[in-house]
Amino acid sequence: MDIVLRSEPFATVEAEALITYVFEQDQPIRGVLAELDSLLGGRLQRMVEVGELRGKLYEMTLLHEPPGLAARRLLVVGAGKTEKFTGAELRRLAAAAVRYLKGRALSRLAFLAREEQRDAAAAQAVTEGLLLGDFEMDKYKTEKKDGSKAVESVALVGWPEAVHAAVVRGRVIAESQNFARELINEPSNRLTPRILAERAAALAAEEGLECDILDEKKIASLRMGGLLAVSQGSAEPPRLIVLRYRPANPRPGAPVLGLVGKAVTFDTGGISIKPSEGMEKMKYDMAGGATVIAVMRAVARLKPPIEVLCVVPATENMPGGRAQKPGDVYIAMSGKSVEVINTDAEGRLILADGLTYARQLGATHLVDAATLTGAIVVALANVNVGVFGTDDAFTQQLLDCAKVAGEKMWRMPLGDEYAEMIRSTIADIQNVGSGKGGGAITAAMFLREFVESEPWIHLDIAGTAWLDEAKPWSAKGATGVGLRTLVELTHRL
Ligand code: BES
Ligand code: MN
Ligand code: ZN
């Protein structure tokens, strides 16, 4: 999709459809919309008066052959209440407009900004929305439906030329998020740990990142007991993926951000096998890993001033004659002994070794992302990412980034009371909490055992990495949640 800033008056911009938006409070119609309406002979105002153009969020009004415009159609999108309108709504509005129009096979579009949204942040949000809205999960469809034909071009109208850098930035971020979504949507037979590692290596070569792929022998020689325990039941060998970005002129003493992502390319549960209903979705259990790899793509292009590395343990979780069994004890890379009560709590086992390795590679600040627990869905539904953090300032910084990026995240507690729930009778710790409740927290507390004094944040994206149903602004399937927040963090740390 070409996205170009255009400085000419909106009336002369040629397009199959010109997109703009109206607020609930636009009674009467004001600003650039009033200018537009005078070309239309007051049609918009009359529609407002009869209650047909209400400005309800994502309400679509399509006018054909609007008089006075070079564009062949005018799409007015409802923008909701002005006081609730933020960059997040603007991003989704742009995405929803693209989805509505591409469903009508329209592919040369223009987007007209209202006066209040003519800054760089808004231009970035719109760019991101356009590209995210255009994404489809149709790779394996031999007959593409009309609605999946990609949009060719969008002219951005109303912004000054000075927002150009923000448009470039928005493109890098959205394309990186879509890169993550593509990986996450891949079925497990087409994205094994080895294939994921190859994809990461190819990305590193293209983008000029350092890359180290550890195979099963190297993983064994590093004594990554958790990754080995989970992978031993599978015919597919594990991989540990490391990507690294170093800035050209690092400031002395700058932090090193270590991103650790869970990549279970398929989670059957292992011997503690999952019910078959809905199990096909467990191909997305590598969303955390895909997301941090995609963050590295954005980082390579946006070049933040700090060093960033990602560590992605990748494996399948399978039952079988060689699989680990409930009650087994293994030694993690850190030296801690772990009793495996439930083989379906596998994510924390591989992340533990990933965190240990990221610390060994010099990370001073750690963030992990993982589809870790069903319990986070109980706590926060499919709405917020669960955020667990040891350091208040660092955690607040990440939550601030999430706000700017338009990703919903909610802080969850840690605490010593929960540590007691993962004490084992035979080993140092066990991989599930005893007693009822707090499953997302005991999972986070397990990970907490593998970090020391460095600020650490755990993102539980089990409820937010996947959409079961399409939304006006998004295709169903992988969301790529977390990417925008983490990219923002690389520029603020
Ligand atoms: N991958 C799952 C968590 C998950 C659940 C992701 C739903 C996406 C949607 C994880 O490995 C898992 O199985 N967790 C168990 C832990 C339990 C056995 C303590 C869970 O949440 O049920
Ligand atoms: Mn599991
Ligand atoms: Zn899992």
Tab-separated table of N, CA, C and O in Angstrom, residues 346-422:
chain	number	residue	atom	x	y	z
A	346	GLU	N	4.021	-25.335	30.276
A	346	GLU	CA	5.345	-25.481	29.645
A	346	GLU	C	5.992	-24.145	29.321
A	346	GLU	O	7.214	-24.054	29.255
A	347	GLY	N	5.158	-23.115	29.116
A	347	GLY	CA	5.706	-21.829	28.685
A	347	GLY	C	6.712	-21.285	29.683
A	347	GLY	O	7.790	-20.816	29.319
A	348	ARG	N	6.357	-21.377	30.948
A	348	ARG	CA	7.247	-20.839	31.996
A	348	ARG	C	8.574	-21.587	32.050
A	348	ARG	O	9.594	-21.015	32.426
A	349	LEU	N	8.568	-22.882	31.665
A	349	LEU	CA	9.811	-23.662	31.707
A	349	LEU	C	10.807	-23.159	30.669
A	349	LEU	O	12.001	-23.036	30.938
A	350	ILE	N	10.300	-22.862	29.483
A	350	ILE	CA	11.217	-22.407	28.431
A	350	ILE	C	11.583	-20.936	28.612
A	350	ILE	O	12.711	-20.525	28.331
A	351	LEU	N	10.639	-20.137	29.127
A	351	LEU	CA	10.927	-18.712	29.361
A	351	LEU	C	11.969	-18.533	30.457
A	351	LEU	O	12.788	-17.613	30.409
A	352	ALA	N	11.913	-19.417	31.461
A	352	ALA	CA	12.891	-19.335	32.560
A	352	ALA	C	14.311	-19.407	32.005
A	352	ALA	O	15.164	-18.582	32.341
A	353	ASP	N	14.559	-20.374	31.128
A	353	ASP	CA	15.893	-20.478	30.528
A	353	ASP	C	16.171	-19.288	29.609
A	353	ASP	O	17.305	-18.805	29.532
A	354	GLY	N	15.150	-18.814	28.926
A	354	GLY	CA	15.311	-17.643	28.065
A	354	GLY	C	15.719	-16.417	28.871
A	354	GLY	O	16.595	-15.648	28.464
A	355	LEU	N	15.101	-16.235	30.028
A	355	LEU	CA	15.444	-15.098	30.893
A	355	LEU	C	16.882	-15.232	31.408
A	355	LEU	O	17.648	-14.263	31.419
A	356	THR	N	17.242	-16.441	31.835
A	356	THR	CA	18.611	-16.674	32.327
A	356	THR	C	19.621	-16.325	31.232
A	356	THR	O	20.634	-15.661	31.482
A	357	TYR	N	19.324	-16.763	30.015
A	357	TYR	CA	20.261	-16.530	28.915
A	357	TYR	C	20.334	-15.039	28.556
A	357	TYR	O	21.417	-14.504	28.316
A	358	ALA	N	19.199	-14.356	28.561
A	358	ALA	CA	19.184	-12.923	28.246
A	358	ALA	C	20.013	-12.144	29.272
A	358	ALA	O	20.728	-11.197	28.930
A	359	ARG	N	19.938	-12.549	30.539
A	359	ARG	CA	20.749	-11.897	31.575
A	359	ARG	C	22.216	-12.163	31.305
A	359	ARG	O	23.058	-11.265	31.424
A	360	GLN	N	22.517	-13.411	30.937
A	360	GLN	CA	23.909	-13.769	30.646
A	360	GLN	C	24.457	-12.963	29.469
A	360	GLN	O	25.641	-12.642	29.421
A	361	LEU	N	23.588	-12.624	28.525
A	361	LEU	CA	24.016	-11.843	27.356
A	361	LEU	C	24.120	-10.352	27.671
A	361	LEU	O	24.433	-9.555	26.796
A	362	GLY	N	23.814	-9.963	28.891
A	362	GLY	CA	24.053	-8.582	29.294
A	362	GLY	C	22.835	-7.688	29.380
A	362	GLY	O	22.971	-6.464	29.519
A	363	ALA	N	21.641	-8.259	29.311
A	363	ALA	CA	20.434	-7.429	29.426
A	363	ALA	C	20.377	-6.807	30.825
A	363	ALA	O	20.550	-7.498	31.827
A	364	THR	N	20.135	-5.499	30.877
A	364	THR	CA	19.991	-4.815	32.171
A	364	THR	C	18.517	-4.631	32.528
A	364	THR	O	18.175	-4.411	33.682
A	365	HIS	N	17.648	-4.670	31.515
A	365	HIS	CA	16.206	-4.550	31.696
A	365	HIS	C	15.563	-5.676	30.895
A	365	HIS	O	15.941	-5.896	29.745
A	366	LEU	N	14.590	-6.361	31.507
A	366	LEU	CA	14.005	-7.516	30.829
A	366	LEU	C	12.499	-7.336	30.656
A	366	LEU	O	11.809	-6.873	31.575
A	367	VAL	N	12.010	-7.696	29.474
A	367	VAL	CA	10.565	-7.786	29.268
A	367	VAL	C	10.301	-9.113	28.561
A	367	VAL	O	10.934	-9.393	27.536
A	368	ASP	N	9.415	-9.935	29.123
A	368	ASP	CA	9.030	-11.126	28.378
A	368	ASP	C	7.579	-11.006	27.934
A	368	ASP	O	6.773	-10.316	28.564
A	369	ALA	N	7.283	-11.644	26.811
A	369	ALA	CA	5.919	-11.657	26.274
A	369	ALA	C	5.545	-13.102	26.000
A	369	ALA	O	6.304	-13.828	25.368
A	370	ALA	N	4.364	-13.513	26.499
A	370	ALA	CA	4.007	-14.921	26.388
A	370	ALA	C	2.503	-15.130	26.456
A	370	ALA	O	1.812	-14.493	27.254
A	371	THR	N	2.017	-16.064	25.638
A	371	THR	CA	0.643	-16.553	25.794
A	371	THR	C	0.705	-17.580	26.923
A	371	THR	O	0.758	-18.773	26.692
A	372	LEU	N	0.737	-17.074	28.154
A	372	LEU	CA	1.152	-17.948	29.246
A	372	LEU	C	0.026	-18.689	29.953
A	372	LEU	O	0.185	-19.855	30.282
A	373	THR	N	-1.097	-17.996	30.209
A	373	THR	CA	-2.126	-18.673	31.023
A	373	THR	C	-3.552	-18.392	30.556
A	373	THR	O	-3.881	-17.280	30.128
A	374	GLY	N	-4.391	-19.420	30.704
A	374	GLY	CA	-5.818	-19.219	30.525
A	374	GLY	C	-6.366	-18.338	31.650
A	374	GLY	O	-7.374	-17.655	31.483
A	375	ALA	N	-5.676	-18.335	32.771
A	375	ALA	CA	-6.144	-17.569	33.930
A	375	ALA	C	-6.151	-16.062	33.671
A	375	ALA	O	-6.968	-15.335	34.264
A	376	ILE	N	-5.279	-15.595	32.788
A	376	ILE	CA	-5.286	-14.151	32.517
A	376	ILE	C	-6.562	-13.783	31.752
A	376	ILE	O	-7.038	-12.645	31.829
A	377	VAL	N	-7.130	-14.744	31.028
A	377	VAL	CA	-8.390	-14.493	30.321
A	377	VAL	C	-9.537	-14.383	31.335
A	377	VAL	O	-10.444	-13.573	31.186
A	378	VAL	N	-9.456	-15.206	32.393
A	378	VAL	CA	-10.457	-15.125	33.464
A	378	VAL	C	-10.380	-13.747	34.127
A	378	VAL	O	-11.394	-13.106	34.383
A	379	ALA	N	-9.157	-13.273	34.363
A	379	ALA	CA	-8.972	-12.004	35.070
A	379	ALA	C	-9.329	-10.796	34.204
A	379	ALA	O	-10.001	-9.876	34.670
A	380	LEU	N	-8.876	-10.772	32.968
A	380	LEU	CA	-8.952	-9.548	32.156
A	380	LEU	C	-9.732	-9.728	30.860
A	380	LEU	O	-9.787	-8.813	30.041
A	381	ALA	N	-10.349	-10.900	30.657
A	381	ALA	CA	-11.041	-11.233	29.404
A	381	ALA	C	-10.106	-11.047	28.208
A	381	ALA	O	-8.898	-11.076	28.363
A	382	ASN	N	-10.687	-10.859	27.035
A	382	ASN	CA	-9.841	-10.692	25.845
A	382	ASN	C	-9.595	-9.210	25.582
A	382	ASN	O	-9.575	-8.757	24.437
A	383	VAL	N	-9.431	-8.449	26.642
A	383	VAL	CA	-9.374	-6.999	26.492
A	383	VAL	C	-7.988	-6.435	26.812
A	383	VAL	O	-7.375	-5.761	25.988
A	384	ASN	N	-7.502	-6.722	28.030
A	384	ASN	CA	-6.225	-6.140	28.445
A	384	ASN	C	-5.118	-7.189	28.482
A	384	ASN	O	-5.349	-8.343	28.864
A	385	VAL	N	-3.912	-6.760	28.135
A	385	VAL	CA	-2.712	-7.559	28.386
A	385	VAL	C	-2.437	-7.496	29.885
A	385	VAL	O	-2.550	-6.426	30.493
A	386	GLY	N	-2.098	-8.605	30.508
A	386	GLY	CA	-1.721	-8.615	31.916
A	386	GLY	C	-0.257	-8.232	32.060
A	386	GLY	O	0.602	-8.810	31.407
A	387	VAL	N	-0.002	-7.226	32.901
A	387	VAL	CA	1.359	-6.709	33.079
A	387	VAL	C	1.825	-6.981	34.507
A	387	VAL	O	1.161	-6.580	35.469
A	388	PHE	N	2.927	-7.661	34.662
A	388	PHE	CA	3.512	-7.950	35.971
A	388	PHE	C	4.901	-7.333	35.990
A	388	PHE	O	5.676	-7.546	35.057
A	389	GLY	N	5.238	-6.590	37.029
A	389	GLY	CA	6.559	-5.961	37.037
A	389	GLY	C	7.156	-5.873	38.424
A	389	GLY	O	6.434	-5.684	39.407
A	390	THR	N	8.483	-6.019	38.498
A	390	THR	CA	9.166	-5.935	39.787
A	390	THR	C	9.551	-4.503	40.137
A	390	THR	O	9.791	-4.188	41.287
A	391	ASP	N	9.636	-3.641	39.122
A	391	ASP	CA	10.152	-2.290	39.336
A	391	ASP	C	9.058	-1.301	38.955
A	391	ASP	O	8.629	-1.251	37.799
A	392	ASP	N	8.598	-0.503	39.938
A	392	ASP	CA	7.456	0.373	39.693
A	392	ASP	C	7.711	1.382	38.571
A	392	ASP	O	6.851	1.608	37.729
A	393	ALA	N	8.910	1.986	38.586
A	393	ALA	CA	9.189	3.023	37.589
A	393	ALA	C	9.223	2.421	36.180
A	393	ALA	O	8.631	2.970	35.235
A	394	PHE	N	9.907	1.297	36.047
A	394	PHE	CA	10.009	0.640	34.736
A	394	PHE	C	8.627	0.174	34.255
A	394	PHE	O	8.256	0.351	33.095
A	395	THR	N	7.846	-0.371	35.180
A	395	THR	CA	6.513	-0.862	34.824
A	395	THR	C	5.624	0.295	34.388
A	395	THR	O	4.889	0.199	33.401
A	396	GLN	N	5.705	1.416	35.111
A	396	GLN	CA	4.912	2.586	34.737
A	396	GLN	C	5.326	3.100	33.362
A	396	GLN	O	4.477	3.494	32.558
A	397	GLN	N	6.645	3.045	33.116
A	397	GLN	CA	7.142	3.489	31.815
A	397	GLN	C	6.532	2.639	30.690
A	397	GLN	O	6.101	3.166	29.667
A	398	LEU	N	6.467	1.337	30.916
A	398	LEU	CA	5.876	0.466	29.899
A	398	LEU	C	4.378	0.755	29.728
A	398	LEU	O	3.865	0.799	28.605
A	399	LEU	N	3.684	0.989	30.849
A	399	LEU	CA	2.247	1.291	30.755
A	399	LEU	C	2.016	2.612	30.009
A	399	LEU	O	1.050	2.736	29.249
A	400	ASP	N	2.924	3.575	30.221
A	400	ASP	CA	2.836	4.838	29.477
A	400	ASP	C	3.016	4.593	27.978
A	400	ASP	O	2.315	5.183	27.146
A	401	CYS	N	3.971	3.725	27.647
A	401	CYS	CA	4.208	3.375	26.235
A	401	CYS	C	2.966	2.726	25.636
A	401	CYS	O	2.597	2.989	24.493
A	402	ALA	N	2.310	1.853	26.425
A	402	ALA	CA	1.114	1.165	25.942
A	402	ALA	C	0.020	2.176	25.623
A	402	ALA	O	-0.704	2.049	24.628
A	403	LYS	N	-0.095	3.178	26.462
A	403	LYS	CA	-1.102	4.222	26.249
A	403	LYS	C	-0.846	4.933	24.920
A	403	LYS	O	-1.743	5.069	24.089
A	404	VAL	N	0.392	5.375	24.734
A	404	VAL	CA	0.761	6.067	23.496
A	404	VAL	C	0.523	5.167	22.283
A	404	VAL	O	0.060	5.618	21.229
A	405	ALA	N	0.824	3.885	22.437
A	405	ALA	CA	0.725	2.946	21.315
A	405	ALA	C	-0.706	2.483	21.078
A	405	ALA	O	-0.987	1.811	20.087
A	406	GLY	N	-1.607	2.816	21.994
A	406	GLY	CA	-2.998	2.399	21.837
A	406	GLY	C	-3.200	0.916	22.072
A	406	GLY	O	-4.032	0.294	21.417
A	407	GLU	N	-2.433	0.342	23.007
A	407	GLU	CA	-2.629	-1.063	23.368
A	407	GLU	C	-3.064	-1.131	24.825
A	407	GLU	O	-2.428	-0.540	25.696
A	408	LYS	N	-4.164	-1.865	25.085
A	408	LYS	CA	-4.695	-1.905	26.448
A	408	LYS	C	-3.907	-2.875	27.309
A	408	LYS	O	-3.778	-4.055	26.966
A	409	MET	N	-3.401	-2.370	28.412
A	409	MET	CA	-2.623	-3.204	29.328
A	409	MET	C	-3.022	-2.851	30.754
A	409	MET	O	-3.350	-1.696	31.038
A	410	TRP	N	-2.978	-3.841	31.640
A	410	TRP	CA	-3.413	-3.627	33.015
A	410	TRP	C	-2.442	-4.298	33.966
A	410	TRP	O	-2.111	-5.460	33.792
A	411	ARG	N	-2.008	-3.536	34.986
A	411	ARG	CA	-1.027	-4.105	35.917
A	411	ARG	C	-1.669	-5.103	36.873
A	411	ARG	O	-2.759	-4.878	37.395
A	412	MET	N	-0.974	-6.188	37.088
A	412	MET	CA	-1.395	-7.256	37.993
A	412	MET	C	-0.368	-7.341	39.132
A	412	MET	O	0.773	-6.938	38.977
A	413	PRO	N	-0.768	-7.917	40.278
A	413	PRO	CA	0.160	-7.960	41.407
A	413	PRO	C	1.117	-9.153	41.389
A	413	PRO	O	0.816	-10.200	40.821
A	414	LEU	N	2.260	-8.954	42.048
A	414	LEU	CA	3.156	-10.047	42.430
A	414	LEU	C	3.153	-10.049	43.961
A	414	LEU	O	2.559	-9.179	44.567
A	415	GLY	N	3.807	-10.993	44.609
A	415	GLY	CA	3.849	-10.948	46.076
A	415	GLY	C	4.318	-12.264	46.676
A	415	GLY	O	4.106	-13.328	46.086
A	416	ASP	N	4.924	-12.159	47.855
A	416	ASP	CA	5.506	-13.342	48.507
A	416	ASP	C	4.462	-14.418	48.820
A	416	ASP	O	4.777	-15.612	48.839
A	417	GLU	N	3.227	-13.999	49.101
A	417	GLU	CA	2.181	-14.994	49.384
A	417	GLU	C	2.044	-15.984	48.227
A	417	GLU	O	1.766	-17.166	48.439
A	418	TYR	N	2.241	-15.462	47.016
A	418	TYR	CA	2.097	-16.327	45.839
A	418	TYR	C	3.316	-17.226	45.665
A	418	TYR	O	3.217	-18.307	45.081
A	419	ALA	N	4.465	-16.765	46.165
A	419	ALA	CA	5.694	-17.565	46.034
A	419	ALA	C	5.533	-18.885	46.776
A	419	ALA	O	6.009	-19.930	46.332
A	420	GLU	N	4.843	-18.836	47.913
A	420	GLU	CA	4.637	-20.059	48.691
A	420	GLU	C	3.829	-21.090	47.913
A	420	GLU	O	3.962	-22.291	48.135
A	421	MET	N	2.977	-20.594	47.025
A	421	MET	CA	2.107	-21.512	46.272
A	421	MET	C	2.867	-22.316	45.231
A	421	MET	O	2.341	-23.294	44.691
A	422	ILE	N	4.093	-21.913	44.900
A	422	ILE	CA	4.864	-22.703	43.915
A	422	ILE	C	6.050	-23.415	44.569
A	422	ILE	O	6.967	-23.854	43.885
